[in-house]
Amino acid sequence: PWVLDFAGLALAQLAGDNNAALSALERATMLNPNFALAFGHRAVVLAYLDRPDEAIYSAHQAIRLSPFDPAIFSFYQALALAELAAGRYEAGLSWAEAALRENGGMPALRLKLSLCGHLGRHEEARACLSRVQEFQCEPTIAGIMRALPKGAAPELAARIIDGLRKAGMPEG
């Protein structure tokens, strides 16, 4: 299950092959139905596929299985991404903030920035953008586009980028 889990994540993020990724992750969860990390990674891939409701269910399954998991930030990020994909920005922002509290790092910060842009929360967006500019080598829309996982659906990528523009991120 561990090999299938990480292979699935790599297939989605590096190769952009979400169907093969999902197949590997589903096989991992069939081999071990208590494998929280595989459910969390499955949630990410489902969000990439623009299947937010399935992603949310899978992420909640991961949290139920392992509520104190060291990788819980990734489950929260999957929820933020899925809610963003569904256009439920307020819910997504709550999950992005939870991911940041649990050490979600730059991916969670970029999600929060995009969600703040969509919600018109300009003060929060400015503070977020300042942190992104402090830590990211190329804090621009162009840089973020290059950093997006290959597996992200075009609709999801467009929604993320739209939020970043609304938040005031420079084009680059």
CSV table of C-alpha atoms in Angstrom, one decimal:
chain,number,residue,atom,x,y,z
A,1,PRO,CA,0.0,0.0,0.0
A,2,TRP,CA,2.8,2.5,0.8
A,3,VAL,CA,4.4,2.1,-2.7
A,4,LEU,CA,1.0,2.4,-4.4
A,5,ASP,CA,0.2,5.5,-2.3
A,6,PHE,CA,3.4,7.4,-3.1
A,7,ALA,CA,3.3,6.2,-6.7
A,8,GLY,CA,-0.2,7.6,-7.0
A,9,LEU,CA,0.8,10.9,-5.6
A,10,ALA,CA,3.8,11.1,-7.9
A,11,LEU,CA,1.8,10.1,-11.0
A,12,ALA,CA,-0.6,13.0,-10.3
A,13,GLN,CA,1.8,15.7,-9.3
A,14,LEU,CA,4.8,15.0,-11.5
A,15,ALA,CA,3.4,13.2,-14.5
A,16,GLY,CA,-0.1,14.6,-14.5
A,17,ASP,CA,-1.7,11.2,-15.0
A,18,ASN,CA,-4.6,11.4,-12.6
A,19,ASN,CA,-6.4,8.3,-13.8
A,20,ALA,CA,-3.4,6.1,-13.1
A,21,ALA,CA,-2.8,8.0,-9.8
A,22,LEU,CA,-6.4,7.4,-8.7
A,23,SER,CA,-6.2,3.7,-9.7
A,24,ALA,CA,-3.0,3.3,-7.6
A,25,LEU,CA,-4.5,5.1,-4.6
A,26,GLU,CA,-7.7,3.1,-4.7
A,27,ARG,CA,-5.7,-0.1,-4.8
A,28,ALA,CA,-3.7,1.1,-1.8
A,29,THR,CA,-6.9,1.8,0.2
A,30,MET,CA,-8.3,-1.6,-0.9
A,31,LEU,CA,-5.2,-3.3,0.4
A,32,ASN,CA,-5.4,-1.4,3.7
A,33,PRO,CA,-8.8,0.2,4.3
A,34,ASN,CA,-7.3,2.0,7.4
A,35,PHE,CA,-4.6,3.7,5.5
A,36,ALA,CA,-5.3,7.4,6.2
A,37,LEU,CA,-2.5,8.8,4.2
A,38,ALA,CA,-3.7,7.1,1.0
A,39,PHE,CA,-7.2,8.4,1.6
A,40,GLY,CA,-5.7,11.9,2.0
A,41,HIS,CA,-3.7,11.6,-1.2
A,42,ARG,CA,-6.8,10.2,-3.0
A,43,ALA,CA,-8.6,13.4,-1.9
A,44,VAL,CA,-5.9,15.5,-3.5
A,45,VAL,CA,-6.1,13.6,-6.8
A,46,LEU,CA,-9.9,13.8,-6.8
A,47,ALA,CA,-9.7,17.6,-6.3
A,48,TYR,CA,-7.2,17.7,-9.2
A,49,LEU,CA,-9.8,15.8,-11.3
A,50,ASP,CA,-12.3,18.5,-10.3
A,51,ARG,CA,-14.4,16.0,-8.3
A,52,PRO,CA,-14.7,18.1,-5.2
A,53,ASP,CA,-17.5,16.2,-3.3
A,54,GLU,CA,-15.6,12.9,-3.7
A,55,ALA,CA,-12.4,14.6,-2.6
A,56,ILE,CA,-14.1,16.0,0.5
A,57,TYR,CA,-15.5,12.6,1.4
A,58,SER,CA,-12.0,11.0,1.0
A,59,ALA,CA,-10.3,13.7,3.1
A,60,HIS,CA,-12.8,13.3,5.9
A,61,GLN,CA,-12.2,9.6,5.8
A,62,ALA,CA,-8.5,10.2,6.2
A,63,ILE,CA,-9.2,12.5,9.2
A,64,ARG,CA,-11.6,10.0,10.8
A,65,LEU,CA,-9.0,7.2,10.4
A,66,SER,CA,-6.1,9.3,11.9
A,67,PRO,CA,-7.2,12.5,13.6
A,68,PHE,CA,-3.7,13.1,15.0
A,69,ASP,CA,-1.8,12.1,11.9
A,70,PRO,CA,1.5,14.0,11.4
A,71,ALA,CA,0.4,14.6,7.8
A,72,ILE,CA,-3.0,16.0,8.8
A,73,PHE,CA,-2.1,19.3,7.1
A,74,SER,CA,-2.2,17.5,3.8
A,75,PHE,CA,-5.8,16.3,4.5
A,76,TYR,CA,-6.8,19.9,5.4
A,77,GLN,CA,-5.1,21.2,2.2
A,78,ALA,CA,-7.1,18.6,0.2
A,79,LEU,CA,-10.2,19.9,1.8
A,80,ALA,CA,-9.3,23.6,1.0
A,81,LEU,CA,-8.5,22.6,-2.6
A,82,ALA,CA,-11.8,20.7,-3.0
A,83,GLU,CA,-13.8,23.5,-1.5
A,84,LEU,CA,-12.1,26.0,-3.8
A,85,ALA,CA,-12.8,23.7,-6.8
A,86,ALA,CA,-16.5,23.7,-5.7
A,87,GLY,CA,-16.6,27.5,-5.4
A,88,ARG,CA,-17.2,27.3,-1.6
A,89,TYR,CA,-14.5,29.8,-0.7
A,90,GLU,CA,-15.5,30.5,2.9
A,91,ALA,CA,-15.3,26.7,3.7
A,92,GLY,CA,-12.0,26.5,1.8
A,93,LEU,CA,-10.5,29.3,3.7
A,94,SER,CA,-11.2,27.6,7.0
A,95,TRP,CA,-9.4,24.5,5.8
A,96,ALA,CA,-6.5,26.4,4.4
A,97,GLU,CA,-6.0,28.2,7.7
A,98,ALA,CA,-6.2,24.8,9.5
A,99,ALA,CA,-3.5,23.5,7.2
A,100,LEU,CA,-1.3,26.5,7.9
A,101,ARG,CA,-1.7,25.9,11.7
A,102,GLU,CA,-0.6,22.3,11.1
A,103,ASN,CA,2.5,23.3,9.1
A,104,GLY,CA,1.0,23.2,5.6
A,105,GLY,CA,3.7,25.5,4.3
A,106,MET,CA,3.7,27.3,1.0
A,107,PRO,CA,0.9,25.2,-0.7
A,108,ALA,CA,-1.5,26.1,2.1
A,109,LEU,CA,-0.4,29.7,2.0
A,110,ARG,CA,-1.0,30.0,-1.7
A,111,LEU,CA,-4.4,28.4,-1.3
A,112,LYS,CA,-5.3,30.9,1.5
A,113,LEU,CA,-4.1,33.7,-0.7
A,114,SER,CA,-6.3,32.6,-3.6
A,115,LEU,CA,-9.3,32.1,-1.3
A,116,CYS,CA,-8.9,35.5,0.2
A,117,GLY,CA,-8.8,37.0,-3.3
A,118,HIS,CA,-12.1,35.2,-4.2
A,119,LEU,CA,-13.7,36.4,-0.9
A,120,GLY,CA,-12.5,40.0,-1.3
A,121,ARG,CA,-10.6,39.9,2.0
A,122,HIS,CA,-8.0,42.5,0.9
A,123,GLU,CA,-6.3,43.0,4.3
A,124,GLU,CA,-5.8,39.2,4.8
A,125,ALA,CA,-4.7,38.9,1.2
A,126,ARG,CA,-2.1,41.6,1.6
A,127,ALA,CA,-0.6,39.9,4.7
A,128,CYS,CA,-0.7,36.5,2.9
A,129,LEU,CA,0.9,38.0,-0.2
A,130,SER,CA,3.7,39.5,1.9
A,131,ARG,CA,4.4,36.1,3.4
A,132,VAL,CA,4.4,34.4,0.0
A,133,GLN,CA,6.8,37.1,-1.4
A,134,GLU,CA,9.1,36.5,1.6
A,135,PHE,CA,9.4,32.8,1.0
A,136,GLN,CA,8.8,32.0,-2.6
A,137,CYS,CA,11.6,32.5,-5.1
A,138,GLU,CA,9.2,33.8,-7.9
A,139,PRO,CA,6.1,35.2,-6.2
A,140,THR,CA,4.1,35.9,-9.4
A,141,ILE,CA,1.2,34.4,-11.3
A,142,ALA,CA,3.7,33.0,-13.8
A,143,GLY,CA,5.7,31.4,-11.1
A,144,ILE,CA,2.7,29.9,-9.4
A,145,MET,CA,1.5,28.5,-12.7
A,146,ARG,CA,4.8,26.7,-13.2
A,147,ALA,CA,4.6,25.4,-9.6
A,148,LEU,CA,1.1,24.0,-9.9
A,149,PRO,CA,1.0,20.2,-10.0
A,150,LYS,CA,0.8,18.8,-13.6
A,151,GLY,CA,-2.4,16.9,-12.6
A,152,ALA,CA,-4.4,19.9,-11.7
A,153,ALA,CA,-7.5,20.2,-13.9
A,154,PRO,CA,-7.5,23.4,-16.1
A,155,GLU,CA,-10.7,24.6,-14.4
A,156,LEU,CA,-9.1,24.2,-11.0
A,157,ALA,CA,-5.9,25.9,-12.0
A,158,ALA,CA,-7.9,28.8,-13.5
A,159,ARG,CA,-9.9,29.2,-10.3
A,160,ILE,CA,-6.7,29.3,-8.2
A,161,ILE,CA,-5.1,31.8,-10.6
A,162,ASP,CA,-8.2,34.0,-10.7
A,163,GLY,CA,-8.2,34.1,-6.9
A,164,LEU,CA,-4.5,35.0,-6.8
A,165,ARG,CA,-5.1,37.9,-9.3
A,166,LYS,CA,-8.0,39.2,-7.2
A,167,ALA,CA,-5.6,39.0,-4.2
A,168,GLY,CA,-3.2,41.3,-6.0
A,169,MET,CA,-0.4,38.9,-6.9
A,170,PRO,CA,1.7,40.4,-9.8
A,171,GLU,CA,1.6,38.7,-13.2
A,172,GLY,CA,5.3,38.4,-13.6
